């Protein structure tokens, strides 16, 4: 108790002192930094040696697929003994298992998939574990499939709704990991117990479910406390200094990634929070700048070591073994005070001290008034490493207040107050073809198509050419049909996930009562918009095959394409989104969650494209979609700014789960000299975010030739990182098909 | 409607970073009086072609990008290029006058193979003149462009006087290995620019072969096929020769 008082006494007091309120702590204690990066320290010898060790392990991992797998021990917060890379040289400790990069199984998501994944890498799950998770414990996967209707299974197997988290953890939940260092687990447990001791509520279904969850959350806190103890730390009390603050925070995150292997296990936003400790301890002479950097470097090494067991099909959708340890940086408060601190710089600086890497998924929150030195530093690190994504802080603050973070790629949420039910995405291009084909599947690959997916729809065959009004009408009807089935499917998935694979460690670090989003998604937007544009502005004649579905489209005339800042087609894209979102809002969602929509594909634009037949815009059967909300490759012909402007028109209010845009530049295209390139990139961000209200931008600055070289000599480019839709990936970990898609993508080069 | 209300525009590049300060929207005008053997936009040379725009339409189109031109609006803007924008003088004047009156920073990329009347008419609306000197020797200039350089050099001197020591003139010089980087080419160039009074900078550009495919598409052949692209070393060597020029020398060195 004495310690607790001491820590509180050092900081400016506020409502955070009495209630759980990290936001208030940050508001009271953060000192904005408007200087440049000159204060930063380079990596110490210790850091370099430790990172070298990790790199060697990673190299071996890449050769073998996975380095090691513990098949015996289903992972929980307490399942594994303490693990170290090199105990005496580590500053921040803790691994998911007892050895670095050794993966664990998390069969609560689904035992068959664990088996499949293990076998893909030559491991076998012991029979007794299979029996337990087949006969005694219900897994999330089994539970979902026990409730799916035949139609839901059909939509899934026909790749209309795809990538659903019904056979893997849903993820996308961000615990407020900062609560552990600020309060210690004892106080956090007490707060939960107080809720359970309250008799006055009506015990309806919702309340019973919540009480059960809160109980599980308390258990998670106890497990977390015990786990930290096994590493020799008492986290029941608040962190005393900078190092403890990072360590406590990491333990909280570690508990989450031991319990869950959700698709995106994001870290949240920690720069301003930790900076309060760092600046206090620097002032007090407790730590030097070099030591602070060393603590963060060590922490980031740990984040780069997070691994989950994935099966190969998963990898086809989300390539390169991503974990989405998304970390939001910078931004500002609702009163426009900058939240850029020295620690924002220190965290971006890890791309220099440790070299480029996909994880943590560094996400800069761009805001109009941020210091120009910070903006330039971001641009510099982007140009040097291609490892950063940018998101519009001014836009998101309106919906999530100023203490929000990003889950996965583009999903904003107030930290500790919002959670989401992740729903992957629907293949909108396929649904569009259903509209043309009267509810019948389109031909693609070796499949002649013709299977009825939506019974009772009339064919659109009338005359030679497709009529825009007919197609649009039929398509919007289908959007409604899709929305109903998509909502139903999500309701089942998340009902079961809450019951059979609950994220107790992460939800423990939320308020008891949270706001829930249900995050739908769509893929193939530019294909649909261009197809509709072709039908409207050119003439499109379908060629019907023997099964009565269109196998080919003949176009005469020209038509505007998405990505050229041309309202004639950009307005079509907007209308598609609006119609789909409107349809989604019509249906009731599990736990009254708020429906949202993302335009994001990860690397799945390749797989989705391969499952989709020819489209009226001229995209051939099986060809990839553009990633996220991007224009289709080669269709944006007026330069990068026009392409940005088209994407920026897509309305965020209808896509609250994010609008992903990925741009690749050759260095020369940003200017002749380095200072010019920095200024121009900053101006490009200011134009896109502040001027045009775009939501998200992935930036790659590299030569195509570098990628070709890396294909030929992967061993020479172990850390070559590239941003794809919403995350970054080591180029060498993409399949050759995905590598080709990345290279073929429009690289903006002006001459 | 008067005829000059319609312009022939080859294309618009919205991420222009190499043709003037900051981020620029570059409008490529159709038509050019010269016939440069090294032309990298040979598809812009013909007087007609591209898309037809009214001044209204073209202004509307480029102003969609104004948010990218910096807080002051002066860290970028519009560059008129081509072809040679002075080849459509009435349309050019109407276009840049309209933009300039809306505080858009205007750069013109031209060879100045035009009349003094045209130069004087657009003078108030141009913030930076980027004028390329192709070659100082008359014969070589004729060989490279089909015309003598006398008229061009006179126009540059005239413009220099009109600018009245306001640094609004950037002389661009294309480094073509073996052709423009010889001492006999560089010495007179050095003398010529040193006498100008309104220089913003002298910019050396490496000759590249990225326009060759357009020649092959249009004519099946490329007149300078035996000349290699310039490297940064070529540019640096020229910069060394021009070290005495009393102005900022842009070499693209990073």
Tab-separated table of N, CA and C in Angstrom, chain A residues 565 638-642 644-645 665 668-674 680 683-684 687-688 691-692 750-751, chain B residues 12-18 22-23 61 64-65 67-70 75 172 203 205 210 250 252-254:
chain	number	residue	atom	x	y	z
A	565	UNK	N	-10.243	10.029	-59.920
A	565	UNK	CA	-10.917	11.215	-59.397
A	565	UNK	C	-12.033	11.654	-60.341
A	638	UNK	N	-3.942	8.750	-63.902
A	638	UNK	CA	-3.687	10.189	-63.770
A	638	UNK	C	-2.731	10.500	-62.634
A	639	UNK	N	-2.029	9.490	-62.154
A	639	UNK	CA	-1.098	9.735	-61.067
A	639	UNK	C	-1.705	9.458	-59.706
A	640	UNK	N	-0.808	9.388	-58.722
A	640	UNK	CA	-1.187	8.910	-57.398
A	640	UNK	C	-2.229	9.792	-56.712
A	641	UNK	N	-2.145	11.102	-56.937
A	641	UNK	CA	-3.068	11.987	-56.215
A	641	UNK	C	-4.510	11.728	-56.649
A	642	UNK	N	-4.702	11.529	-57.930
A	642	UNK	CA	-6.059	11.218	-58.398
A	642	UNK	C	-6.557	9.916	-57.797
A	644	UNK	N	-5.617	8.649	-54.943
A	644	UNK	CA	-5.929	8.943	-53.536
A	644	UNK	C	-7.280	9.632	-53.421
A	645	UNK	N	-7.528	10.581	-54.300
A	645	UNK	CA	-8.770	11.352	-54.222
A	645	UNK	C	-9.991	10.469	-54.407
A	665	UNK	N	5.463	3.647	-54.075
A	665	UNK	CA	6.167	4.688	-54.816
A	665	UNK	C	7.600	4.245	-55.057
A	668	UNK	N	12.259	7.994	-56.440
A	668	UNK	CA	12.402	9.123	-57.349
A	668	UNK	C	11.080	9.866	-57.560
A	669	UNK	N	9.983	9.126	-57.496
A	669	UNK	CA	8.692	9.749	-57.793
A	669	UNK	C	8.276	10.718	-56.696
A	670	UNK	N	8.936	10.652	-55.541
A	670	UNK	CA	8.597	11.588	-54.461
A	670	UNK	C	9.477	12.829	-54.492
A	671	UNK	N	10.428	12.858	-55.393
A	671	UNK	CA	11.289	14.035	-55.487
A	671	UNK	C	12.719	13.638	-55.804
A	672	UNK	N	13.522	14.656	-56.231
A	672	UNK	CA	14.882	14.336	-56.637
A	672	UNK	C	15.804	14.118	-55.451
A	673	UNK	N	15.613	14.928	-54.392
A	673	UNK	CA	16.533	14.825	-53.261
A	673	UNK	C	15.786	14.335	-52.023
A	674	UNK	N	16.552	13.870	-51.039
A	674	UNK	CA	15.929	13.347	-49.820
A	674	UNK	C	15.075	14.406	-49.106
A	680	UNK	N	7.602	16.285	-49.567
A	680	UNK	CA	6.507	15.914	-50.460
A	680	UNK	C	5.633	14.825	-49.859
A	683	UNK	N	3.457	16.372	-47.301
A	683	UNK	CA	2.395	17.128	-47.971
A	683	UNK	C	1.325	16.210	-48.547
A	684	UNK	N	1.786	15.070	-49.039
A	684	UNK	CA	0.840	14.092	-49.571
A	684	UNK	C	-0.085	13.590	-48.451
A	687	UNK	N	-2.465	16.375	-47.514
A	687	UNK	CA	-3.498	16.512	-48.538
A	687	UNK	C	-4.549	15.419	-48.425
A	688	UNK	N	-4.081	14.187	-48.276
A	688	UNK	CA	-4.996	13.040	-48.248
A	688	UNK	C	-5.837	13.027	-46.976
A	691	UNK	N	-6.803	17.371	-45.959
A	691	UNK	CA	-7.522	18.034	-47.045
A	691	UNK	C	-8.698	17.227	-47.552
A	692	UNK	N	-8.467	15.937	-47.773
A	692	UNK	CA	-9.490	15.125	-48.435
A	692	UNK	C	-10.207	14.151	-47.503
A	750	UNK	N	6.575	8.886	-61.695
A	750	UNK	CA	6.340	9.944	-62.675
A	750	UNK	C	7.663	10.280	-63.333
A	751	UNK	N	7.611	10.627	-64.553
A	751	UNK	CA	8.870	10.882	-65.246
A	751	UNK	C	8.789	12.176	-66.030
B	12	UNK	N	-2.767	14.652	-67.700
B	12	UNK	CA	-2.515	15.366	-66.449
B	12	UNK	C	-1.875	14.383	-65.478
B	13	UNK	N	-0.726	14.745	-64.944
B	13	UNK	CA	-0.073	13.916	-63.918
B	13	UNK	C	-0.279	14.620	-62.580
B	14	UNK	N	-0.904	13.888	-61.642
B	14	UNK	CA	-1.275	14.565	-60.401
B	14	UNK	C	-0.201	14.486	-59.318
B	15	UNK	N	0.719	13.547	-59.452
B	15	UNK	CA	1.819	13.489	-58.482
B	15	UNK	C	3.097	13.967	-59.163
B	16	UNK	N	3.151	15.255	-59.430
B	16	UNK	CA	4.349	15.817	-60.037
B	16	UNK	C	5.294	16.277	-58.937
B	17	UNK	N	6.496	15.739	-58.910
B	17	UNK	CA	7.461	16.132	-57.877
B	17	UNK	C	8.778	16.566	-58.494
B	18	UNK	N	8.873	16.515	-59.817
B	18	UNK	CA	10.154	16.763	-60.462
B	18	UNK	C	10.130	18.032	-61.308
B	22	UNK	N	7.738	21.396	-54.589
B	22	UNK	CA	6.621	20.755	-53.900
B	22	UNK	C	5.860	19.758	-54.752
B	23	UNK	N	4.635	19.490	-54.331
B	23	UNK	CA	3.782	18.557	-55.068
B	23	UNK	C	2.997	19.331	-56.115
B	61	UNK	N	-10.529	20.546	-62.952
B	61	UNK	CA	-9.796	19.284	-62.835
B	61	UNK	C	-8.555	19.454	-61.964
B	64	UNK	N	-8.907	20.125	-58.037
B	64	UNK	CA	-9.244	19.005	-57.165
B	64	UNK	C	-8.052	18.596	-56.305
B	65	UNK	N	-6.889	19.042	-56.699
B	65	UNK	CA	-5.680	18.615	-55.983
B	65	UNK	C	-5.106	19.703	-55.096
B	67	UNK	N	-5.574	20.676	-52.173
B	67	UNK	CA	-5.278	20.341	-50.774
B	67	UNK	C	-3.869	19.764	-50.596
B	68	UNK	N	-3.248	19.384	-51.677
B	68	UNK	CA	-1.915	18.774	-51.588
B	68	UNK	C	-0.798	19.810	-51.764
B	69	UNK	N	-1.177	21.064	-51.916
B	69	UNK	CA	-0.172	22.081	-52.255
B	69	UNK	C	0.339	22.846	-51.044
B	70	UNK	N	0.190	22.228	-49.859
B	70	UNK	CA	0.737	22.834	-48.651
B	70	UNK	C	-0.241	23.800	-48.012
B	75	UNK	N	3.466	25.450	-51.546
B	75	UNK	CA	4.418	24.344	-51.565
B	75	UNK	C	4.028	23.345	-52.636
B	172	UNK	N	17.155	24.983	-67.165
B	172	UNK	CA	17.338	23.529	-67.097
B	172	UNK	C	18.255	23.099	-68.228
B	203	UNK	N	19.378	23.890	-63.157
B	203	UNK	CA	19.066	22.505	-62.824
B	203	UNK	C	19.608	21.578	-63.912
B	205	UNK	N	19.669	17.954	-65.532
B	205	UNK	CA	18.822	16.766	-65.583
B	205	UNK	C	19.551	15.657	-66.333
B	210	UNK	N	13.665	6.731	-70.900
B	210	UNK	CA	12.311	6.273	-70.596
B	210	UNK	C	11.267	6.730	-71.603
B	250	UNK	N	21.304	22.774	-59.164
B	250	UNK	CA	20.557	21.581	-58.737
B	250	UNK	C	21.079	20.388	-59.514
B	252	UNK	N	20.338	17.034	-58.242
B	252	UNK	CA	19.598	15.833	-57.859
B	252	UNK	C	20.356	14.954	-56.892
B	253	UNK	N	21.547	15.430	-56.452
B	253	UNK	CA	22.271	14.632	-55.468
B	253	UNK	C	21.513	14.623	-54.157
B	254	UNK	N	21.415	13.433	-53.540
B	254	UNK	CA	20.594	13.317	-52.330
B	254	UNK	C	21.459	13.399	-51.080
